[in-house]
Structure formats: structure tokens, C-alpha cells
Coordinates of C-alpha atoms in Angstrom, one line a residue:
Chain A
M1 CA 59.7 4.9 98.7
I2 CA 63.3 5.9 99.7
W3 CA 64.4 2.9 102.0
F4 CA 67.8 3.9 103.4
K5 CA 69.6 6.6 104.9
K6 CA 71.9 7.9 102.3
D7 CA 75.4 7.2 104.3
I8 CA 73.6 4.0 105.3
L9 CA 73.4 2.3 101.9
A10 CA 75.5 4.8 99.5
N11 CA 75.9 1.7 97.6
G12 CA 79.7 1.1 98.1
E13 CA 81.2 4.2 97.1
D14 CA 81.0 6.4 100.0
V15 CA 80.0 3.9 102.9
K16 CA 82.2 5.1 105.6
S17 CA 84.5 2.3 106.9
V18 CA 83.8 1.0 110.1
R19 CA 86.9 0.2 111.0
V20 CA 89.4 2.5 109.8
P21 CA 92.6 0.7 108.8
L22 CA 95.8 1.6 110.9
G23 CA 97.2 -1.2 110.2
L24 CA 97.8 -3.9 113.3
W25 CA 95.2 -0.9 115.0
I26 CA 91.7 -0.3 114.3
K27 CA 89.8 2.6 116.2
C28 CA 86.4 1.9 117.5
E29 CA 83.8 3.8 115.9
D30 CA 81.7 3.9 119.1
C31 CA 83.8 4.6 122.0
G32 CA 86.6 6.0 119.7
D33 CA 89.5 3.9 121.7
I34 CA 92.3 2.4 119.6
I35 CA 92.0 -1.6 120.1
Y36 CA 94.9 -3.7 118.6
K37 CA 93.1 -5.2 115.8
K38 CA 93.8 -9.1 117.1
D39 CA 92.1 -8.2 119.9
A40 CA 89.0 -7.5 118.4
E41 CA 89.4 -10.5 115.6
K42 CA 89.8 -12.8 118.9
N43 CA 86.8 -11.0 120.4
F44 CA 84.6 -11.7 117.7
D45 CA 85.0 -8.5 116.2
V46 CA 83.5 -6.8 119.2
C47 CA 85.4 -3.8 120.6
P48 CA 86.8 -5.4 123.9
K49 CA 86.4 -1.8 125.7
C50 CA 82.9 -1.0 125.1
G51 CA 81.1 -4.4 123.4
H52 CA 80.5 -2.4 119.9
H53 CA 79.6 -5.2 117.6
F54 CA 81.8 -3.9 114.1
R55 CA 80.4 -5.2 110.4
V56 CA 81.9 -8.3 109.6
S57 CA 82.1 -9.9 106.4
A58 CA 80.3 -12.8 105.1
R59 CA 83.0 -15.0 105.2
V60 CA 84.3 -14.1 108.7
R61 CA 80.4 -14.4 109.8
L62 CA 80.3 -18.5 108.7
S63 CA 83.7 -19.0 109.9
M64 CA 82.6 -17.8 113.6
T65 CA 79.0 -19.7 112.9
M66 CA 79.4 -22.9 111.3
D67 CA 81.2 -26.0 113.6
D68 CA 85.5 -25.5 113.0
G69 CA 84.6 -22.7 110.6
V70 CA 83.7 -25.2 108.0
F71 CA 81.3 -25.1 105.5
K72 CA 80.4 -26.2 101.9
E73 CA 79.3 -22.8 99.9
H74 CA 77.0 -23.1 97.2
D75 CA 76.4 -21.0 94.2
A76 CA 79.6 -19.5 94.2
D77 CA 79.5 -18.8 90.4
I78 CA 76.3 -16.6 90.4
E79 CA 77.1 -13.1 89.0
P80 CA 75.1 -10.5 88.9
V81 CA 74.3 -9.0 85.5
D82 CA 73.2 -5.5 84.2
A83 CA 69.4 -6.0 82.8
L84 CA 68.7 -2.7 83.0
E85 CA 71.6 -1.1 81.3
F86 CA 71.6 1.2 84.7
K87 CA 73.3 4.2 84.5
D88 CA 73.6 6.8 87.3
L89 CA 76.9 8.5 88.3
K90 CA 78.6 5.6 87.6
K91 CA 77.3 2.4 85.4
Y92 CA 76.2 -0.5 86.9
K93 CA 78.4 -3.0 85.2
D94 CA 81.9 -0.7 86.5
R95 CA 80.1 -0.5 90.3
I96 CA 79.7 -4.3 90.1
R97 CA 83.2 -4.6 89.0
S98 CA 85.1 -2.1 91.5
S99 CA 82.6 -3.9 94.2
Q100 CA 83.6 -7.2 92.9
K101 CA 87.5 -6.1 93.5
D102 CA 87.0 -4.5 96.7
A103 CA 84.9 -6.6 98.5
D104 CA 86.5 -9.8 97.1
I105 CA 83.2 -11.7 96.7
K106 CA 80.7 -11.8 93.4
D107 CA 77.9 -10.4 94.9
A108 CA 76.5 -9.3 98.8
L109 CA 75.7 -12.9 100.0
I110 CA 77.4 -15.9 100.5
S111 CA 75.2 -19.1 101.0
C112 CA 76.4 -22.6 102.2
D113 CA 75.4 -25.7 104.2
G114 CA 77.3 -26.8 107.1
H115 CA 76.7 -27.8 111.0
I116 CA 76.2 -25.8 113.8
N117 CA 76.9 -27.7 117.0
G118 CA 76.1 -30.8 114.9
H119 CA 72.9 -29.9 113.5
R120 CA 72.8 -29.4 110.0
A121 CA 71.5 -26.1 108.4
S122 CA 70.9 -24.3 105.2
V123 CA 72.9 -20.9 106.3
A124 CA 73.3 -17.5 104.0
A125 CA 75.3 -14.5 105.7
F126 CA 75.1 -11.0 103.5
D127 CA 77.9 -9.0 102.9
F128 CA 77.4 -5.0 103.3
S129 CA 80.6 -4.2 102.1
F130 CA 79.6 -5.2 98.8
M131 CA 77.3 -2.6 97.4
G132 CA 75.6 -1.8 101.0
G133 CA 74.3 -5.7 101.1
S134 CA 71.6 -4.5 98.7
M135 CA 69.8 -7.2 97.2
G136 CA 69.3 -7.6 93.5
S137 CA 68.5 -11.0 91.6
V138 CA 71.3 -13.0 92.7
V139 CA 71.1 -12.4 96.5
G140 CA 67.4 -13.0 95.7
E141 CA 68.3 -16.3 93.8
K142 CA 71.1 -17.4 96.2
I143 CA 68.8 -17.1 99.5
T144 CA 65.9 -18.8 97.4
R145 CA 68.0 -21.6 96.7
A146 CA 69.1 -22.2 100.1
V147 CA 65.4 -22.5 101.2
E148 CA 64.5 -24.6 98.5
R149 CA 68.2 -26.4 99.4
A150 CA 67.0 -26.9 103.4
I151 CA 63.3 -28.3 101.9
R152 CA 65.6 -31.2 99.9
L153 CA 67.8 -31.7 102.6
K154 CA 65.3 -31.7 105.6
C155 CA 67.1 -28.8 107.2
A156 CA 67.3 -25.7 109.1
V157 CA 67.1 -22.2 107.2
I158 CA 69.4 -19.4 109.0
I159 CA 70.0 -15.8 107.2
F160 CA 72.6 -13.2 109.0
S161 CA 71.0 -10.3 106.9
A162 CA 73.2 -6.7 106.6
S163 CA 71.5 -5.0 104.0
G164 CA 70.3 -1.2 103.0
G165 CA 67.1 -3.3 101.1
A166 CA 66.9 -3.4 97.4
R167 CA 69.0 -3.0 94.9
M168 CA 67.8 0.1 92.9
Q169 CA 70.6 -0.6 89.8
E170 CA 67.9 -3.5 89.3
G171 CA 64.9 -1.6 89.6
I172 CA 61.8 -3.8 89.3
L173 CA 64.1 -7.1 89.4
S174 CA 65.2 -6.2 92.7
L175 CA 62.0 -5.3 94.5
M176 CA 60.4 -9.0 92.8
Q177 CA 63.4 -11.1 94.9
M178 CA 61.2 -9.8 98.4
A179 CA 58.3 -11.8 96.8
K180 CA 60.5 -14.7 95.7
T181 CA 62.5 -15.1 99.3
S182 CA 59.1 -15.0 100.8
A183 CA 57.5 -17.4 98.3
A184 CA 60.3 -20.0 99.1
L185 CA 59.9 -19.5 102.9
A186 CA 56.2 -20.2 103.1
R187 CA 57.2 -23.6 101.3
L188 CA 59.9 -23.6 104.1
K189 CA 56.8 -23.5 106.5
S190 CA 54.6 -26.1 105.1
A191 CA 57.4 -28.6 104.9
G192 CA 57.7 -28.0 108.9
L193 CA 61.4 -26.9 108.8
P194 CA 62.5 -24.4 111.4
Y195 CA 64.1 -20.8 109.5
I196 CA 65.7 -18.4 112.3
S197 CA 66.2 -14.4 111.1
V198 CA 69.3 -13.0 112.3
L199 CA 69.2 -9.1 112.0
T200 CA 72.5 -7.4 112.1
D201 CA 73.8 -3.7 111.4
P202 CA 72.0 -2.2 109.1
T203 CA 68.9 -4.2 108.4
M204 CA 66.6 -2.1 105.9
G205 CA 64.1 -1.7 103.4
G206 CA 63.1 -4.7 100.7
V207 CA 65.3 -6.8 103.2
T208 CA 63.6 -6.2 106.1
A209 CA 60.3 -6.1 104.8
S210 CA 60.3 -9.8 102.9
F211 CA 62.7 -12.6 104.5
A212 CA 64.3 -10.9 107.5
M213 CA 60.8 -10.2 109.0
L214 CA 59.8 -13.8 108.3
G215 CA 61.9 -15.9 111.0
D216 CA 60.0 -18.9 113.5
V217 CA 62.5 -17.0 115.5
I218 CA 64.1 -13.1 115.1
V219 CA 67.5 -12.5 116.7
A220 CA 68.9 -9.5 116.3
E221 CA 72.8 -8.2 117.4
P222 CA 73.0 -5.3 119.8
K223 CA 72.0 -2.0 118.7
A224 CA 71.9 -2.6 115.2
L225 CA 69.7 -0.5 113.2
I226 CA 66.6 -2.2 112.1
G227 CA 63.4 -0.5 109.9
F228 CA 61.5 -0.2 106.6
A229 CA 61.9 3.2 106.3
G230 CA 65.5 5.3 106.9
P231 CA 65.4 7.3 110.2
R232 CA 66.2 10.2 107.5
V233 CA 63.0 9.7 105.6
I234 CA 61.0 9.1 108.5
A235 CA 62.4 12.4 110.1
E236 CA 61.5 14.3 107.1
T237 CA 58.1 13.0 106.5
I238 CA 57.0 13.6 109.9
R239 CA 58.7 16.8 110.5
Q240 CA 60.0 15.7 114.2
K241 CA 62.9 14.2 116.2
L242 CA 63.0 10.9 116.3
P243 CA 62.7 9.0 119.6
E244 CA 65.7 8.1 121.4
G245 CA 67.3 4.6 120.3
F246 CA 64.5 4.5 117.4
Q247 CA 65.2 1.4 115.1
R248 CA 67.4 0.1 117.3
S249 CA 67.3 -3.8 118.1
E250 CA 66.8 -2.5 121.6
Y251 CA 63.6 -0.3 120.5
L252 CA 62.4 -3.6 118.4
L253 CA 62.3 -5.8 121.1
E254 CA 60.4 -3.4 123.4
H255 CA 58.0 -3.2 120.2
G256 CA 57.8 -7.2 120.0
M257 CA 59.3 -7.2 116.9
V258 CA 62.5 -9.4 117.3
D259 CA 62.6 -12.5 120.0
M260 CA 66.0 -11.9 121.6
I261 CA 69.3 -9.8 121.4
V262 CA 72.3 -12.0 121.4
E263 CA 75.6 -10.8 121.6
R264 CA 78.2 -12.0 118.9
K265 CA 80.5 -14.4 121.7
M266 CA 76.8 -16.3 122.2
M267 CA 75.4 -16.6 119.3
K268 CA 76.5 -19.6 117.6
D269 CA 75.7 -21.3 120.9
T270 CA 72.1 -19.4 120.7
L271 CA 71.3 -20.8 117.0
G272 CA 73.0 -24.1 118.4
N273 CA 70.3 -24.5 121.0
L274 CA 67.4 -23.1 119.1
L275 CA 68.1 -25.2 116.3
A276 CA 68.2 -28.5 118.7
M277 CA 64.7 -27.7 119.8
L278 CA 63.2 -26.7 116.7
S279 CA 64.3 -29.4 114.8
R280 CA 62.9 -32.4 116.9
G281 CA 66.2 -34.2 116.8
K282 CA 66.7 -33.9 113.1
R283 CA 70.0 -34.1 112.0
Chain B
M1 CA 38.5 15.5 76.5
T2 CA 39.2 17.7 78.5
T3 CA 40.5 18.4 82.0
R4 CA 40.7 21.0 85.0
H5 CA 43.9 19.7 86.3
W6 CA 46.7 20.1 83.0
L7 CA 50.0 18.6 83.3
E8 CA 52.9 20.9 82.8
F9 CA 53.9 19.1 79.3
E10 CA 49.9 19.4 77.9
K11 CA 50.3 23.2 78.4
P12 CA 50.3 23.5 74.3
V13 CA 46.7 21.7 74.4
E14 CA 45.7 23.7 77.6
D15 CA 46.5 27.1 75.2
V16 CA 44.5 25.9 72.6
Y17 CA 41.6 25.3 75.2
R18 CA 41.9 28.3 76.4
K19 CA 40.8 30.1 72.9
I20 CA 38.2 28.0 72.9
D21 CA 37.1 29.2 75.9
E22 CA 37.6 32.9 75.5
L23 CA 35.7 32.6 71.9
A24 CA 33.3 30.5 73.1
G25 CA 32.4 33.7 75.6
S26 CA 33.0 36.3 73.5
S27 CA 29.9 34.6 70.9
A28 CA 27.8 34.4 73.8
D29 CA 26.8 37.9 73.7
G30 CA 25.8 37.1 70.1
S31 CA 27.7 40.2 68.5
Y32 CA 30.0 37.0 66.7
R33 CA 30.0 34.1 65.3
H34 CA 32.8 31.6 66.4
G35 CA 31.5 28.1 65.6
E36 CA 33.9 27.3 62.4
E37 CA 36.4 28.7 64.7
I38 CA 36.4 26.7 67.9
Q39 CA 35.9 23.2 65.8
K40 CA 38.8 24.2 63.9
L41 CA 40.7 24.6 67.2
E42 CA 39.0 21.4 68.9
K43 CA 40.6 19.4 66.4
K44 CA 44.2 21.4 66.8
A45 CA 44.2 20.5 70.7
E46 CA 42.7 17.0 69.6
H47 CA 45.8 16.5 67.2
L48 CA 48.1 18.2 69.6
L49 CA 47.2 15.9 72.8
K50 CA 47.8 12.7 70.4
E51 CA 50.8 14.0 69.3
I52 CA 52.1 15.0 72.8
Y53 CA 50.8 11.6 74.2
S54 CA 52.7 9.6 71.2
K55 CA 56.1 10.4 72.8
L56 CA 55.8 10.7 76.6
T57 CA 59.0 9.8 78.0
P58 CA 58.9 7.9 81.6
W59 CA 58.8 10.8 84.2
Q60 CA 55.8 12.2 82.0
I61 CA 54.1 8.9 82.1
T62 CA 54.9 8.9 86.1
M63 CA 52.8 12.3 85.9
V64 CA 49.5 11.1 84.1
A65 CA 50.0 7.8 86.9
R66 CA 49.6 10.1 89.6
H67 CA 47.1 12.5 87.8
A68 CA 44.4 14.1 90.5
E69 CA 41.4 13.1 88.1
R70 CA 43.0 9.6 87.5
P71 CA 40.1 6.9 88.6
Y72 CA 41.0 5.2 91.8
T73 CA 40.1 2.0 93.3
L74 CA 36.7 2.5 94.9
D75 CA 36.0 4.1 91.3
Y76 CA 37.2 1.0 89.4
I77 CA 35.4 -1.3 92.4
K78 CA 32.1 0.5 92.0
N79 CA 32.0 0.5 88.3
I80 CA 33.4 -3.0 87.1
F81 CA 31.7 -4.9 89.9
D82 CA 28.8 -5.2 91.3
G83 CA 26.9 -5.2 94.9
F84 CA 30.3 -3.9 96.4
I85 CA 29.9 -4.2 100.3
E86 CA 32.6 -2.9 102.2
L87 CA 34.5 -4.4 105.1
H88 CA 36.8 -2.4 107.5
G89 CA 39.5 -3.0 109.5
D90 CA 42.4 -5.5 110.7
R91 CA 40.8 -6.9 114.1
R92 CA 44.1 -5.9 115.5
F93 CA 44.5 -2.3 115.7
K94 CA 42.4 0.3 113.7
D95 CA 40.7 0.4 110.2
D96 CA 43.0 2.3 108.0
P97 CA 41.4 4.3 104.9
A98 CA 44.4 4.0 103.0
I99 CA 43.4 0.4 101.4
A100 CA 39.8 0.0 100.9
G101 CA 38.4 -3.4 100.2
G102 CA 35.3 -5.8 100.7
I103 CA 33.1 -8.1 98.7
A104 CA 31.5 -7.7 95.2
R105 CA 30.4 -9.6 92.4
L106 CA 32.4 -9.8 89.1
D107 CA 30.1 -11.0 86.2
G108 CA 28.0 -12.9 88.8
I109 CA 30.6 -14.4 90.4
P110 CA 31.5 -13.5 94.2
V111 CA 34.9 -12.4 94.9
V112 CA 37.2 -9.9 97.2
A113 CA 38.2 -6.6 96.1
L114 CA 40.5 -4.2 97.4
G115 CA 43.1 -2.0 96.9
H116 CA 45.4 1.4 98.0
Q117 CA 43.1 4.1 98.0
K118 CA 43.7 8.0 97.5
G119 CA 41.8 10.9 98.9
R120 CA 40.1 13.2 96.1
N121 CA 39.9 16.3 98.0
T122 CA 42.6 17.9 100.5
K123 CA 40.5 16.2 103.8
E124 CA 40.1 12.9 101.8
K125 CA 43.6 13.1 100.8
I126 CA 44.4 13.7 104.4
R127 CA 42.0 10.5 105.9
R128 CA 43.6 8.2 103.5
N129 CA 47.1 9.1 103.6
F130 CA 47.9 9.6 100.2
G131 CA 46.9 6.1 99.8
M132 CA 50.4 5.4 102.0
P133 CA 49.3 2.4 104.4
N134 CA 50.4 1.7 107.8
P135 CA 50.2 -2.0 109.1
E136 CA 47.0 -2.1 109.8
G137 CA 46.3 -1.7 106.4
Y138 CA 48.3 -4.7 105.0
R139 CA 46.8 -6.3 107.6
K140 CA 43.1 -5.5 106.9
A141 CA 44.4 -6.7 103.3
L142 CA 45.7 -10.2 104.6
R143 CA 41.9 -10.4 106.5
L144 CA 40.2 -10.0 103.3
M145 CA 42.5 -12.3 101.4
E146 CA 42.4 -15.1 104.1
L147 CA 38.5 -14.5 103.9
A148 CA 38.6 -14.6 100.0
E149 CA 40.5 -17.8 100.3
R150 CA 38.2 -19.4 103.3
F151 CA 35.1 -19.2 101.1
S152 CA 36.9 -19.6 97.6
M153 CA 36.2 -16.5 95.9
P154 CA 38.6 -14.8 93.5
L155 CA 40.8 -12.2 94.6
F156 CA 41.3 -8.4 92.8
T157 CA 43.8 -6.1 94.4
F158 CA 44.2 -2.7 92.8
I159 CA 47.8 -0.6 93.4
D160 CA 48.2 2.7 93.1
T161 CA 50.5 3.9 96.2
P162 CA 53.6 6.1 96.4
G163 CA 54.5 3.3 99.2
A164 CA 54.0 2.0 102.6
Y165 CA 54.1 4.8 105.3
P166 CA 57.4 6.1 106.4
G167 CA 56.7 6.8 110.1
V168 CA 57.5 6.3 113.4
G169 CA 53.9 4.4 114.4
A170 CA 54.2 2.6 111.2
E171 CA 57.6 1.1 111.9
E172 CA 56.6 0.1 115.6
R173 CA 53.9 -1.5 114.5
G174 CA 55.7 -4.0 111.8
Q175 CA 55.9 -2.0 108.7
S176 CA 57.8 -4.5 107.4
E177 CA 56.4 -7.4 109.1
A178 CA 53.2 -6.5 107.8
I179 CA 54.3 -6.2 104.0
A180 CA 56.4 -9.5 104.8
Y181 CA 53.9 -11.7 105.8
N182 CA 51.2 -10.7 103.1
L183 CA 54.1 -11.6 100.4
L184 CA 54.5 -15.0 102.1
R185 CA 50.7 -15.8 102.5
M186 CA 49.5 -14.5 98.7
S187 CA 52.2 -16.6 97.4
E188 CA 50.5 -19.7 98.8
L189 CA 46.6 -18.4 98.1
K190 CA 44.5 -21.2 96.8
I191 CA 42.1 -19.0 94.7
P192 CA 43.3 -17.2 91.7
V193 CA 44.8 -13.6 92.6
V194 CA 44.9 -10.7 89.7
A195 CA 46.4 -8.0 90.4
T196 CA 46.1 -4.5 88.2
V197 CA 48.4 -1.6 88.5
I198 CA 46.0 1.4 88.1
G199 CA 48.4 4.8 89.2
E200 CA 51.7 4.3 91.1
G201 CA 53.4 0.8 91.7
G202 CA 55.3 2.4 95.0
S203 CA 58.1 -0.3 96.2
G204 CA 57.2 -2.7 98.9
G205 CA 54.2 -1.2 99.9
A206 CA 52.2 -2.2 96.2
L207 CA 54.0 -5.6 96.0
A208 CA 52.5 -6.2 99.6
I209 CA 49.2 -6.5 97.7
G210 CA 50.7 -7.9 94.4
V211 CA 52.0 -11.5 94.6
A212 CA 49.7 -12.6 91.9
D213 CA 49.3 -15.1 89.2
R214 CA 48.6 -12.5 86.7
V215 CA 49.6 -9.1 86.9
L216 CA 47.9 -6.3 84.6
M217 CA 49.2 -2.9 84.1
L218 CA 47.1 0.4 82.8
E219 CA 49.1 2.2 80.1
Y220 CA 50.0 4.8 81.9
S221 CA 50.8 3.2 85.3
T222 CA 54.0 2.8 86.9
Y223 CA 55.7 0.1 89.2
S224 CA 58.9 0.8 90.6
V225 CA 61.3 -0.5 93.5
I226 CA 61.8 3.1 94.6
S227 CA 60.2 6.7 93.3
P228 CA 61.9 8.2 90.6
E229 CA 62.5 11.2 93.2
G230 CA 64.2 8.8 95.6
C231 CA 66.5 7.3 93.3
A232 CA 67.4 10.6 92.1
A233 CA 68.4 11.8 95.6
I234 CA 70.2 8.8 96.1
L235 CA 72.2 7.7 93.3
W236 CA 72.2 11.1 91.5
K237 CA 72.6 13.0 95.1
D238 CA 70.0 15.3 93.3
G239 CA 66.2 14.9 93.5
A240 CA 65.4 17.0 90.2
K241 CA 67.0 14.5 88.1
A242 CA 63.9 12.3 88.8
D243 CA 63.3 12.1 84.8
I244 CA 66.2 10.5 84.2
A245 CA 66.1 8.4 87.4
A246 CA 62.5 7.6 85.9
K247 CA 63.9 6.5 82.5
S248 CA 67.0 4.6 84.4
L249 CA 64.5 2.5 86.2
K250 CA 62.5 1.2 83.6
I251 CA 58.8 1.8 85.5
N252 CA 56.5 1.6 82.8
A253 CA 54.3 -1.1 81.7
P254 CA 56.1 -1.9 78.5
E255 CA 59.3 -2.7 80.1
L256 CA 57.8 -4.4 83.2
L257 CA 56.1 -6.8 80.5
R258 CA 59.4 -7.1 78.7
L259 CA 60.8 -8.0 82.2
G260 CA 58.3 -10.5 83.0
V261 CA 56.7 -8.2 86.2
A262 CA 53.5 -7.5 84.1
N263 CA 51.5 -9.8 81.8
T264 CA 48.6 -7.5 80.6
I265 CA 48.6 -3.9 79.3
I266 CA 45.4 -2.2 79.5
K267 CA 45.1 0.7 76.5
E268 CA 44.0 4.1 78.1
P269 CA 42.5 6.8 76.3
I270 CA 45.1 9.9 74.7
G271 CA 45.3 11.7 77.7
G272 CA 44.9 8.7 80.4
A273 CA 42.8 7.3 82.1
H274 CA 40.3 10.8 83.2
R275 CA 39.4 11.6 80.4
E276 CA 37.8 8.8 79.4
P277 CA 36.9 6.9 82.5
E278 CA 33.9 4.7 81.1
T279 CA 35.9 3.5 78.3
V280 CA 38.7 2.3 80.8
Y281 CA 35.9 0.4 83.3
K282 CA 34.9 -1.1 80.2
D283 CA 37.9 -2.3 78.8
M284 CA 39.5 -3.3 82.5
K285 CA 36.5 -5.5 83.1
T286 CA 36.7 -7.3 80.1
A287 CA 40.5 -7.6 81.1
L288 CA 39.4 -9.3 84.6
V289 CA 36.5 -10.9 83.2
A290 CA 39.0 -13.0 80.8
T291 CA 41.6 -13.2 83.2
L292 CA 39.7 -15.1 85.4
K293 CA 38.2 -17.5 82.9
D294 CA 41.7 -18.2 82.1
L295 CA 42.4 -18.8 85.9
S296 CA 39.6 -20.8 86.7
A297 CA 40.1 -23.2 84.2
M298 CA 43.3 -24.4 86.3
P299 CA 43.5 -26.8 89.1
V300 CA 44.1 -24.5 92.2
D301 CA 47.1 -26.7 93.2
K302 CA 48.3 -25.8 89.7
L303 CA 47.6 -22.4 89.9
V304 CA 49.4 -22.1 93.0
E305 CA 52.3 -24.0 91.8
Q306 CA 52.2 -21.7 88.8
R307 CA 52.4 -18.5 91.1
Y308 CA 55.4 -19.8 92.4
Q309 CA 57.6 -20.3 89.3
R310 CA 56.0 -16.7 87.9
F311 CA 58.1 -15.3 90.6
R312 CA 60.8 -17.8 91.1
S313 CA 61.6 -17.3 88.0
I314 CA 61.9 -13.2 87.8
G315 CA 65.7 -11.9 88.1
A316 CA 68.7 -11.9 85.7
F317 CA 72.2 -13.1 86.6
Y318 CA 75.2 -15.3 85.0
D319 CA 75.3 -18.9 86.5
K320 CA 78.7 -20.2 85.3
G321 CA 77.9 -23.5 87.5
A322 CA 75.1 -24.0 85.5

């Protein structure tokens, strides 16, 4: 199955930057307005003019979510390997190297533990700029460890997804991360610990079809693209125009697939409130 | 040994059979005797087929895995299990014919058997949606899995799908959630679970019934994160590079055994399962019975723990911190 639109995944190389760097100024890709970069940053990387949510890096995401921007990163040393000796137009080895350099991160996910409004949580965030946030062995392992850590610490799990789906360059190993992460969440569930899944733009393919849709509560950011198959693949399969707003957060809410849509500036407090109620006072 | 659907790379064999047919036709009128000649040609065809099948490329194996005459899930269920009673529907929305399953006996033991089901002719193909389930198919499968767990029946699944259906309705009804929830539930089922890849193991749509204690693969089946065509279209920007993508993705049984995804390979007759289905049914039954015997000897808690560790350990990475 093709899980993602070409221009959404594109494995890093021809991903159109959402934030056109114009030095101190950025252009909102939604309303087209030129915004003072500092203004956007102060506004949680949301366009002050139209409310468009820019994609944010894993590090920025965790900084704006965790209390005082402080968190203890885990498994930072895990790095991807080219187990299949995969080569398409570029060697996977080279893709890893250039993505690590460009995104300044070892793979597409950062995991940590820390507090949100005083509630302890094991938190992971995707970095879409690293090969389209695709899930290979490293992402699967780090998520699984984050869930197992939560079981040991008796705390909640929160995952911020932003991913084109499974990473093709790791073949079947990527696919198996879906089973691995979901199995870990089964154990979290048995332990009576909450899991909140936050879907951000975009969350597709094998990520949606595993841990991202398994939250006790599923939260989405406004207008995020969320789905299993990519919109282009669906349009080509059914040979029809897709419905208005198809696979966007608001559409999923209407169809009962997410619990709520939360603007970024309200995200931390919403998560804090949910944790307070779901954790039965455990801190 | 013959077939009505020759694959492109089998053409040399097809040509020999065509010659045989011509000779057989001309000798029918009594003017010629070609018995000896035909025998020679048949030997030649057999030899040629053997030679071709001794060095199949990953893409050619994909073609065999998708062969129109290949046995499908219900063929295996009906020929390996006894007293099959098909059960229908997900009790939520509808019955999805792209997944078939029910209760049956394997060597006298009551079990649940289910799998992706493709159609044989055009009408059936459309009814079965080419073996591409919608969410209700996965929810029917889940219903049967939970039934199996409730009555302590071992579970056998058969994987044969291009993938989960990419449609508007499928997305609206939660294709992702249906697959994800199956992954979660299968990992904790308190019964032996055996999955067999019989044809195409197409990505998440295959894995959704594949979280098992043991994964068996037919020799000419495939299991992949994405179809070679899909992968080629995205990474090579050219769907025609599917043969290269098939090779790169490592989708064949021996590779999957090496990567720890599959446990056992069931040999197929030269030319594929469809040429001698009875042999394949017999060999698969032997493999399934042996696997079940093995798993049944284990206490169920240990079984579930091993299943967890089985998937827990799949992946490749450097861990400098370890």
C-alpha cells in the first residue's frame, strides 16, 4: 500500500519547507502573509494572522509542553542502521547522514520524561523534518521504551505524532514496529495507565494504523492531515474527487475518530487537565 | 504441471507446451505418431520450468505470489481443516467478504481459522474487493479472534492481501483504528496464534491479522511494508522500477526468516502452489499441526510473554548508550 502523498513524505529531500526562511521574517503558507518570526514563535509557532499551525520540531514541541521547558531526554544515543543495504536514487546510509545533519537530530523522534502542569508523564514527539517523520526501527524502539518506562514509573504516556508513516528504507522492519509499539501499549493499558495521543500535521500510514489511533484520549491540532492512505492514492483508487476537508482533523472529529481539536496555545493545559483526571491523583 | 495463466517469465515453458498441444492435435487424426516426441518435449518443459524456478528474482516471486490460480484462504481452510463453519459480520456495520473465517477442526482440535480472501473470477474478485479489507473486515476478524480466546481455541490466520483498502468510506469508518486495535489485541490473546503468509503480505493490512506466535511463509509468498510498485513510484519516481524495489525491500521468505519476521518456510512445488495444490495442503497441514503441538505445550502466560518478546526484539539500530 502507498501510505502517503509523495510531497508529504518524500523522505526529507523534497519536502517543501512550511516556513520559508526569509531571515527574521517568515511567510505563512496558508494565508500568505509575511510575519515577523519572533511574533510567530511567541504565538506557539501559530500564524498570528490566520491561526495556521506551523510544523514544529520535536525539541520545540517538548519545550512548549513540559513544565518550564525542562525534560529529561532518554535514548538519545540510539541511531538508525541500514540493515537492508537499501538504495533507491540515494543510499539509505547517505539519507541518514544528510538528515541527521539537516535536522540536527539522530532520528525522527525525541522521547523524555518530565512534568506537565505538575503531572509526571513519559512523552515522545516526532520530528517531521527527519525523513518525513517516518517510523523505522529507532522510532519504534524509542516509543516502546517510552511506554515501558511509563509502566515502571507508573505514569502516563503522551505521544505527539507527525509522520508520513512507516519508513520504506527499513522495509519489513519498519512494518513490525507497528506491532511492537501497539503491543507495548497493550501492557500500559493492562497496568491501568493512561495514554494520550496527539495528532499533528501530518499523521499518516503505519503511524496512524498503530499507536497514534490507540489513545485513551485522542487529541488533534486544527486542520492536521490524518489518515491511513494518502489522499492522492485514494483519489487514484476511487477515481473521484475527495470530499471537502477529507482527512483533516475537523473531518475526523465529525466521523468519531478523535475526541477533540485543541489549538496549540491550549495544548499544555488541556493535557495537564486530562492527566489530572486520568491519573487518579498519581504524581 | 500445466496452467492456463502463464507468467511472462514462464514463456519458454509455455512455448514447449504449445508445441505439445499442436503435436497431440495432429496425431489425433491418426496420420502421425508423436508419442515419443511429446514425451521428450514434456521432459524438456519440466526441465525448463525447474531451471527458471531455481533462480527467480524477487519481482518474479511477487508475480507467483499474485498468480490467478494460486490457492486462496478458503481453499486452505477447506482442504486442511475439517467441518468448517463460516461466520459472518462484524456486528457493527456489515460483513466484509475480503476477510473470511469461522470455526473448524485441525486434527480433531476445534480452532478458529480466518484470512484475507480474494475472488477467483471477475464477479468474485469485485465482491471480495481483490482481498483488500475495509475496517469492518478487520473488526470481523477481531470478533472471531476474541471468540477464539473466549473458548480457548487456537487461532490460525492466512495472509493474502495487496493491502487494506484505500477508500473514502474506509477512512471515515476508521481503517487506521481497526488495524491498530487488532495489533494491540492480538499481542495479548491468551491462545496460540499461528499466521501463514500464503500469497501477498501487503503492509498494515496484512499485519492486522499477523501478530502471531509463529509466522509461516509459503516459499513463493511475499511480506512487505509497501508494494514494490508503490515503493518504486515514491522513491524512484517511476512505478516501472518495481523489480528493483522488490529486490531492495527484501520481501521474500528467506530474507524474512533472516530478519526474524518469519519462523518457517513451507516449500512449494516447482512452478508454484497452484500446480500441485494437494501437495501444498498436505505439507501445510503437517506444518500447522506441528506448530500447534509446539505452542500448546507452553503455559499460556509464557506464550503471551514470548509473543511480546518476539515483536519486541524486531528492529535494527545502534545503541551507543547500551
